[in-house]
CSV table of C-alpha atoms in Angstrom, one decimal:
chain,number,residue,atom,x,y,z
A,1,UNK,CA,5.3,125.1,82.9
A,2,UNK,CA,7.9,125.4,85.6
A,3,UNK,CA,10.1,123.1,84.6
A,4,UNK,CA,9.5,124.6,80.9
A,5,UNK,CA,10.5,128.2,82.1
A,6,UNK,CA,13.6,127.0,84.1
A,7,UNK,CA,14.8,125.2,80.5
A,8,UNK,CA,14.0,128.2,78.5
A,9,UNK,CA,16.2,130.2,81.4
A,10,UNK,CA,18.9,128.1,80.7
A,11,UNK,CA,18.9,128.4,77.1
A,12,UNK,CA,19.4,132.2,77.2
A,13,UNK,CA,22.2,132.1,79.6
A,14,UNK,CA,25.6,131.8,78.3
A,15,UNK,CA,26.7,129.7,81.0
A,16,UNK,CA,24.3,126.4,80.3
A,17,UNK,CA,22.9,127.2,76.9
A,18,UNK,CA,25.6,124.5,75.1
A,19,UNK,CA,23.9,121.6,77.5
A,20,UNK,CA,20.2,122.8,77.0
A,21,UNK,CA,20.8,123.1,73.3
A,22,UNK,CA,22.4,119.7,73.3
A,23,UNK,CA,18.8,118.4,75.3
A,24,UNK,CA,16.8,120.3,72.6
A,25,UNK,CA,18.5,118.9,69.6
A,26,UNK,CA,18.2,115.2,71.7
A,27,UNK,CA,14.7,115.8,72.1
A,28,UNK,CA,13.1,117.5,69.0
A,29,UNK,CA,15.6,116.7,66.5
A,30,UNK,CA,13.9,114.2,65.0
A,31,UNK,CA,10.2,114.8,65.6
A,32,UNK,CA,10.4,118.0,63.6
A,33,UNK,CA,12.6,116.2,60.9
A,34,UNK,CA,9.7,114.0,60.0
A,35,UNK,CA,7.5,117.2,60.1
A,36,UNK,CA,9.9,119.0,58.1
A,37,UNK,CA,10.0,116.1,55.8
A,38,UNK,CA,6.8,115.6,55.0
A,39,UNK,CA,6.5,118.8,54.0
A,40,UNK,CA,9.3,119.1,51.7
A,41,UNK,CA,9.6,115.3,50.8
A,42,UNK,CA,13.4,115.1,49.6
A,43,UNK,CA,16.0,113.9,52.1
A,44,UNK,CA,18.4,116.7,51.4
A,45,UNK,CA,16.2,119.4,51.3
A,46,UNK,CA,14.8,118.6,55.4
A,47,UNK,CA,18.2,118.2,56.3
A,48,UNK,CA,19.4,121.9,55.2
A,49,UNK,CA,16.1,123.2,56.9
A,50,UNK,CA,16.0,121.1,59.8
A,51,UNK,CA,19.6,123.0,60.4
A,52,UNK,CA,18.0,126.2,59.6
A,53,UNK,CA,15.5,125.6,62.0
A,54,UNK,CA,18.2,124.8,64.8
A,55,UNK,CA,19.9,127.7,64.0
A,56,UNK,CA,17.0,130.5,64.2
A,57,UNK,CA,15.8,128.9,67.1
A,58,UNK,CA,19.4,129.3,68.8
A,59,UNK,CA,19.2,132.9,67.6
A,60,UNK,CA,16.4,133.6,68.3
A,61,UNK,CA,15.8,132.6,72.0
A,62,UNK,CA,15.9,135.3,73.8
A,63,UNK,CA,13.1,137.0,71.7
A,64,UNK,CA,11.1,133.9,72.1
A,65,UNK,CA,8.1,134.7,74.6
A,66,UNK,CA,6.9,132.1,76.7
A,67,UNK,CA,3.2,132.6,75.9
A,68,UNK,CA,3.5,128.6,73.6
A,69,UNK,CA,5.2,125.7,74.4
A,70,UNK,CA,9.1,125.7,72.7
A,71,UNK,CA,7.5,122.5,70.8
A,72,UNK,CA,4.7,124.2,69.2
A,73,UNK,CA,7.5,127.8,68.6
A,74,UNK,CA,9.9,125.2,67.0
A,75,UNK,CA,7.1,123.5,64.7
A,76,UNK,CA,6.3,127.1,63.7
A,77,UNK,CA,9.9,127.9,62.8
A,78,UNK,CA,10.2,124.7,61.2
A,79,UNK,CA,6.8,125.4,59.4
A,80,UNK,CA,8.1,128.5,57.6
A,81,UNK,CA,11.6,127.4,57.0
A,82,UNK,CA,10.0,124.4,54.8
A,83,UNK,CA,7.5,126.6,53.0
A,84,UNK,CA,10.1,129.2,52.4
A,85,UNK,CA,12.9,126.3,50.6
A,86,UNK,CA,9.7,125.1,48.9
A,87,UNK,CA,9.0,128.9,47.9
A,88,UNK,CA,12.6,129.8,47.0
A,89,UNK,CA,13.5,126.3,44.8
A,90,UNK,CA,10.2,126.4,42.7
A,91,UNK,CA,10.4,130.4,42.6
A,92,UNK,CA,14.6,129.2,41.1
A,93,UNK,CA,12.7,126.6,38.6
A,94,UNK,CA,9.8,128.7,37.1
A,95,UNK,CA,7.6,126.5,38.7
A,96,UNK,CA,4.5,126.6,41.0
A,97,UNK,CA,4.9,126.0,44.8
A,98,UNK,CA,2.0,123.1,44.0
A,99,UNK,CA,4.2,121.9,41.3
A,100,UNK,CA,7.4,121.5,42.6
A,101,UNK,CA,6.1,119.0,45.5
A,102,UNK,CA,4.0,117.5,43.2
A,103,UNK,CA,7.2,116.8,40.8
A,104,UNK,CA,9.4,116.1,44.3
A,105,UNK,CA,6.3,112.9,45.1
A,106,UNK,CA,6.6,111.5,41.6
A,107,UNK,CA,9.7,110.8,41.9
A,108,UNK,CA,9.4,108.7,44.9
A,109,UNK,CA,9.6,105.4,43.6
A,110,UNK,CA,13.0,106.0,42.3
A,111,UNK,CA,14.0,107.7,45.7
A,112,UNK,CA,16.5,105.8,47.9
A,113,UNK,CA,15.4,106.9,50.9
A,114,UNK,CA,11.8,105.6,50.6
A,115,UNK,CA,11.1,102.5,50.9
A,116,UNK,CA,7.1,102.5,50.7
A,117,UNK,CA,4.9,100.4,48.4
A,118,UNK,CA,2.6,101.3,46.3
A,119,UNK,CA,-0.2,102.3,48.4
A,120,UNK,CA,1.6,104.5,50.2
A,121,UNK,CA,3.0,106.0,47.0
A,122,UNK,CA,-0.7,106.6,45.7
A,123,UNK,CA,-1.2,108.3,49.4
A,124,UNK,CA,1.3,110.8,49.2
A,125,UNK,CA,0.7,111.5,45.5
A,126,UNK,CA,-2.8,112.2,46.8
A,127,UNK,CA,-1.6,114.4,49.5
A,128,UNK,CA,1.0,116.4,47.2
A,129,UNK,CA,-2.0,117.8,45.2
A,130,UNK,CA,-3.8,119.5,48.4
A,131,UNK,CA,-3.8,123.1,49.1
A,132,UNK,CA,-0.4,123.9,51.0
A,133,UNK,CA,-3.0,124.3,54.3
A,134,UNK,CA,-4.7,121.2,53.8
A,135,UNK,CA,-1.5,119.7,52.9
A,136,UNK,CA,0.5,120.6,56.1
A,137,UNK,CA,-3.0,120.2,58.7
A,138,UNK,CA,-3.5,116.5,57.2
A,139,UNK,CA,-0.1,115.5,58.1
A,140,UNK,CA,0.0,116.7,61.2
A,141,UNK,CA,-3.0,115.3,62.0
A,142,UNK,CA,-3.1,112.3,60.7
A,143,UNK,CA,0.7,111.6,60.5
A,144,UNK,CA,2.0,113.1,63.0
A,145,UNK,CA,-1.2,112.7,65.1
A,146,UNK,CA,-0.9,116.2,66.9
A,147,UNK,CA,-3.6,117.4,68.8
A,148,UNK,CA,-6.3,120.3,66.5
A,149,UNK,CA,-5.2,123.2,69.5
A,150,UNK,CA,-1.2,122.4,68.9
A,151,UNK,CA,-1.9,122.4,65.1
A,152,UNK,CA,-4.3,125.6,65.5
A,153,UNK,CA,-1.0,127.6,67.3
A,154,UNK,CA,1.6,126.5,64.7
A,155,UNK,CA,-0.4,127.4,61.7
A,156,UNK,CA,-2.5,130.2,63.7
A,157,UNK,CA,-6.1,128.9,62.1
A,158,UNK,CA,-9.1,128.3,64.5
A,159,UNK,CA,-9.2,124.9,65.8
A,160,UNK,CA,-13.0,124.9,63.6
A,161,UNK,CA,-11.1,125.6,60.4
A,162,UNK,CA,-8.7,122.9,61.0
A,163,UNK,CA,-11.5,120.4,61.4
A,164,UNK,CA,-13.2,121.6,58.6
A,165,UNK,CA,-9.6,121.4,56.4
A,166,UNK,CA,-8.7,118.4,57.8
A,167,UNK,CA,-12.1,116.9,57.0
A,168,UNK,CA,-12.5,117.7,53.5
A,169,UNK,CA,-8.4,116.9,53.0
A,170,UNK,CA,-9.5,113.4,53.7
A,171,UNK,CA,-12.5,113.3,51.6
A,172,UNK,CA,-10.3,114.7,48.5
A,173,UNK,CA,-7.8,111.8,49.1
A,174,UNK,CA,-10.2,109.2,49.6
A,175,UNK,CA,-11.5,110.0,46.1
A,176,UNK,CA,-8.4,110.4,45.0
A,177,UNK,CA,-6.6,106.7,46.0
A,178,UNK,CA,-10.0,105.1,45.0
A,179,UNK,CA,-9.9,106.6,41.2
B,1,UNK,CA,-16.1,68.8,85.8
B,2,UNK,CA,-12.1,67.8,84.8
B,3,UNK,CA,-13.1,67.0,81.1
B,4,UNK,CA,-14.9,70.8,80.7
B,5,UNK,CA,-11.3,72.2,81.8
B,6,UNK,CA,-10.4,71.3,78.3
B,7,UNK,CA,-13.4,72.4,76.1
B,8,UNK,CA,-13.1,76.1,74.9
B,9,UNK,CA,-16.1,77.7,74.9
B,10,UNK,CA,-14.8,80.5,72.8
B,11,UNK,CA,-13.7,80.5,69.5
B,12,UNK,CA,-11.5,82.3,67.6
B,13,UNK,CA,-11.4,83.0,63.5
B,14,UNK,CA,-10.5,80.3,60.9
B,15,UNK,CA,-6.8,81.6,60.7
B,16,UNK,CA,-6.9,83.8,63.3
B,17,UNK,CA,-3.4,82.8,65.1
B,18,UNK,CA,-1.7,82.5,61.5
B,19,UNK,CA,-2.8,85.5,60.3
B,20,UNK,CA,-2.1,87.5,64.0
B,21,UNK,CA,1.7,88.5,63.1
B,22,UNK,CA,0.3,90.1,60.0
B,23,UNK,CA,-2.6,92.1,61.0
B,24,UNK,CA,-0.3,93.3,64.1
B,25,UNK,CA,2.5,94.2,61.8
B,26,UNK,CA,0.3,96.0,59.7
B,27,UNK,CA,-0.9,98.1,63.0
B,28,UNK,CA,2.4,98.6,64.0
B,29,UNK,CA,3.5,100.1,60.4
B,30,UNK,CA,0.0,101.9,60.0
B,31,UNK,CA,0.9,103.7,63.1
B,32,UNK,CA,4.3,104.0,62.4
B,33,UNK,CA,2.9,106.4,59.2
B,34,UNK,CA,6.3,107.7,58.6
B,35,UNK,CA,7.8,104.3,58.1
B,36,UNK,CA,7.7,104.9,54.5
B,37,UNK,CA,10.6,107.6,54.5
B,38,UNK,CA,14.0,106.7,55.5
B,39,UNK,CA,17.0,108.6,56.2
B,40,UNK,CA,20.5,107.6,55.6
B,41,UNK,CA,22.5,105.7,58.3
B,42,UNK,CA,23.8,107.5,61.5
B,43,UNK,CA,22.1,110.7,60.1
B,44,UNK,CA,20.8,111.8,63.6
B,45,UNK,CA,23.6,111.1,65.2
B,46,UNK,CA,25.6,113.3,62.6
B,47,UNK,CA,23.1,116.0,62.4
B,48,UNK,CA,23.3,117.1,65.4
B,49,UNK,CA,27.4,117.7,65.6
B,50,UNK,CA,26.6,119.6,62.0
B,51,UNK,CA,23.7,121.9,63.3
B,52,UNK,CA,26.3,122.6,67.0
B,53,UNK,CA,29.3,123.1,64.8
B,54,UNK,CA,27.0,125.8,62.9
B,55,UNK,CA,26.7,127.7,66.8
B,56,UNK,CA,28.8,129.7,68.7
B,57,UNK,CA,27.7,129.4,72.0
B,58,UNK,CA,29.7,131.9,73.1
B,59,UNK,CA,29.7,134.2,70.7
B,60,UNK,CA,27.1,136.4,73.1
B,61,UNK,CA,29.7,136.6,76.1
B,62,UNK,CA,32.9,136.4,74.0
B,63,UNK,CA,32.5,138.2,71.5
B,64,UNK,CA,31.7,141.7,73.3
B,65,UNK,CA,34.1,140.8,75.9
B,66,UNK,CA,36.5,140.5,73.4
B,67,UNK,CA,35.2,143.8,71.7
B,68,UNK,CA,35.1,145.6,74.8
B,69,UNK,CA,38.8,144.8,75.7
B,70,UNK,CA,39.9,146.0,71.4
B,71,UNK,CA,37.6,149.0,72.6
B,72,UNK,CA,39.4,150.0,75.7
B,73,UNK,CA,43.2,149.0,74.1
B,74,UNK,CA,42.3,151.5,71.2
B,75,UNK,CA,41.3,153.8,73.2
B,76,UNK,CA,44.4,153.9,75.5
B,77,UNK,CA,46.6,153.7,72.3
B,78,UNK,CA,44.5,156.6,70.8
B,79,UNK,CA,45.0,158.6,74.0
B,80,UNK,CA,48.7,157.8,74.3
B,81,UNK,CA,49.1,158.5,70.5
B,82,UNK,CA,47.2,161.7,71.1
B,83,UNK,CA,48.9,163.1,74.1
B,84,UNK,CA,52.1,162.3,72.4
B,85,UNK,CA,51.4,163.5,69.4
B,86,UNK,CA,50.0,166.6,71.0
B,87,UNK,CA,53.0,167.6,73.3
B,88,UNK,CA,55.2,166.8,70.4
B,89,UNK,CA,53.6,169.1,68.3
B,90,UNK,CA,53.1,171.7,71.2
B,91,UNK,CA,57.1,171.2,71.7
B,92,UNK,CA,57.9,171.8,68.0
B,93,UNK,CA,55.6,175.0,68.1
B,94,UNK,CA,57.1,176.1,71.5
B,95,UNK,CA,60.9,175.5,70.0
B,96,UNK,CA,59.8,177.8,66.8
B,97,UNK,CA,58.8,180.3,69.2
B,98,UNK,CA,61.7,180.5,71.0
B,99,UNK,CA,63.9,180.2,68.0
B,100,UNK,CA,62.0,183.1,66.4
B,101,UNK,CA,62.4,185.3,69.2
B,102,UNK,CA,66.2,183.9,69.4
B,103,UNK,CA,66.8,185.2,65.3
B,104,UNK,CA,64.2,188.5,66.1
B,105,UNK,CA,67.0,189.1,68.9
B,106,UNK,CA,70.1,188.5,67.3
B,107,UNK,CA,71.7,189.5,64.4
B,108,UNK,CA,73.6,186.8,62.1
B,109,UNK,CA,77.2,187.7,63.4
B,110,UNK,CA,75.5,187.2,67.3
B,111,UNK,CA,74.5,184.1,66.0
B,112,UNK,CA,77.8,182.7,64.3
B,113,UNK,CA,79.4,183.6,67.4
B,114,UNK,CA,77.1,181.5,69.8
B,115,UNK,CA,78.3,177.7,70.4
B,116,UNK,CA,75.4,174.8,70.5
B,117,UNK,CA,75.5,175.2,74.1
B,118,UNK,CA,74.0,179.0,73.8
B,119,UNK,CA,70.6,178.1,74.3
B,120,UNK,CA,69.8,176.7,77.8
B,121,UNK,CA,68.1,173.6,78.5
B,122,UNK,CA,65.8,175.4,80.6
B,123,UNK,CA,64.1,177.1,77.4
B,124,UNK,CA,64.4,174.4,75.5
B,125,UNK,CA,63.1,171.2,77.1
B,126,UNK,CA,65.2,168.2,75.8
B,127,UNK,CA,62.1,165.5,75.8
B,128,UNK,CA,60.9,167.3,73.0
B,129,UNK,CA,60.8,165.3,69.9
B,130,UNK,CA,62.9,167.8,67.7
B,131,UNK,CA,66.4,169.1,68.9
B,132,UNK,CA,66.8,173.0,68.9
B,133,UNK,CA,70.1,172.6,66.8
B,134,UNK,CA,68.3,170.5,64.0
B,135,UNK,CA,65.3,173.1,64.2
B,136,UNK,CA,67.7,176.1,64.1
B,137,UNK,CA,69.0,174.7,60.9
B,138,UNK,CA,65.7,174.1,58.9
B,139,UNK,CA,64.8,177.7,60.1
B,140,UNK,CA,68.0,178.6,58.9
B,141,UNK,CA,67.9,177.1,55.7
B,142,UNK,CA,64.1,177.1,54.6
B,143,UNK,CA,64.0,181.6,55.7
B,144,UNK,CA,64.0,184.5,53.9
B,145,UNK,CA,67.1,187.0,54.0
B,146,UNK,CA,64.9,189.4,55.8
B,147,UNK,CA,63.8,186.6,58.2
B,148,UNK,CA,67.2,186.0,59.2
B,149,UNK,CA,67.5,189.7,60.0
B,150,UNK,CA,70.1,190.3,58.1
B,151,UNK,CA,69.2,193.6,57.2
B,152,UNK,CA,69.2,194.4,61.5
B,153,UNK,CA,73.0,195.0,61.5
B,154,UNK,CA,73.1,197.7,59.3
């Protein structure tokens, strides 16, 4: 927690923010890409809010109180920048937020930047028709295998409701790959 | 008790060491869940120059240094400009007095007879930023007859 304070501290001074910012975007650039990813699916779209994401969190330091962890604040802020982009593209194509990812996983197999076979197609296509919660606790759980009280302060549900979503998210897949 | 150095009591399933590099490889991508997903070449590397050349880290000490040194330059100018402006127009006002009170006092024939040197420098301070002779003639030309006291003589 120190150590965490002193590197917070030197990412709201002027003098050594550039060198802590380089040793934030080192260290969480791309754990929260593949967060953002999964959430958003498209290549192009997690790079434009995995920027964002940067961005606010440069701006918004100073307001940032040190009651979390800056991995769990940035997950947040990452979070709601890919729900927002998801919000604002569907909202710009007259579709549903469901919708839009669902339209984003089928096109998957034609995507270059995917390489995964048909299994894992099937997995996400199951995934992509969750509620947005269930959506985002399943793959942080069981992607991004983050721990239920990290998961609990990002999406600010009780660590009992994230079981329970987590546990029927898999049930609903299950059924779905096996149909 | 040599031979039983080379017996193996335990055994292992038919295929087991054939099959090892793909079970393990499976592991490794099962745990590896984000495997499926790729990202173009150097797109980490590149990332990260896009997202710093998106801050200005310096823009919180720079940028109100920078306002507080237009601040205190404009407000220097502004006083500068003010005071000037203000004795200038102070001047002009105090030359119209005295130039009143100069016609007031003398009639038109007084006043053809004076030279430019007529009025001292001591009323009229030269700094100021319009001369007594150009002010005597746009008095001259812009007044009335009566002004001009033209009727005093008679």
């Amino acid at each position: 927690m120190e150590s965490q304070n002193q590197f917070i501290n030197a990412l709201k001074n002027t003098e050594t923010q550039a060198s802590a910012f380089a040793k934030l975007l080192a260290d969480y650039k791309e754990r929260l890409y593949w967060h953002i990813r999964k959430i958003v699916i498209d290549h192009d779209d997690a790079n434009d809010v995995l920027q964002n994401t940067f961005v606010k969190v440069f701006q918004n330091i100073n307001g940032f109180k040190e009651n979390s962890t800056i991995y769990t604040w940035m997950y947040k802020i990452a979070t709601n920048e890919a729900l927002n982009l998801i919000k604002k593209k569907s909202k710009h194509h007259g579709v549903s937020n469901a919708d839009w990812i669902e339209t984003k996983v089928s096109k998957l197999e034609s995507d270059s930047y995917f390489d995964g076979d048909e299994l894992s197609v099937r997995l996400q296509n199951a995934v992509s028709k969750l509620p947005e919660k269930q959506r985002l606790v399943f793959n942080m759980k069981y992607f991004d295998e983050m721990k239920y009280d990290n998961i609990s302060e990002i999406l600010g549900t009780s660590v009992g409701g994230l079981k329970a979503s987590y546990h029927i998210a898999v049930k609903k897949i299950k059924k779905q790959i096996n149909e | 008790m040599s031979d039983l150095k080379n017996i193996r009591p335990f055994k292992v399933p038919h295929n087991y060491f054939n099959d090892f590099d793909k079970k393990l490889k499976g592991k490794i991508d099962l745990e590896n869940h984000q495997s499926d997903f790729k990202v173009p070449e150097n797109y980490f590397s590149k990332v990260e120059a896009e997202i710093v050349s998106k801050i200005n880290f310096y823009k919180t000490k720079t940028v109100p240094l920078f306002r507080y040194i237009l601040l205190v330059a404009a407000a220097i100018l502004s006083f500068i400009f003010i005071t000037f402006d203000t004795s200038a127009e102070d001047n002009t006002e105090m030359t119209v007095l005295i130039l009143e009170d100069y016609l007031m006092e003398n009639s038109t024939y007084e006043i053809a007879d004076h030279n430019a040197d007529y009025l001292s420098f001591e009323m009229i301070n030269m700094d100021q930023s319009i001369n007594y002779e150009d002010a005597l003639e746009l008095r001259l030309l812009s007044e009335t007859p009566m002004n001009l006291n033209l009727f005093d003589d008679e």
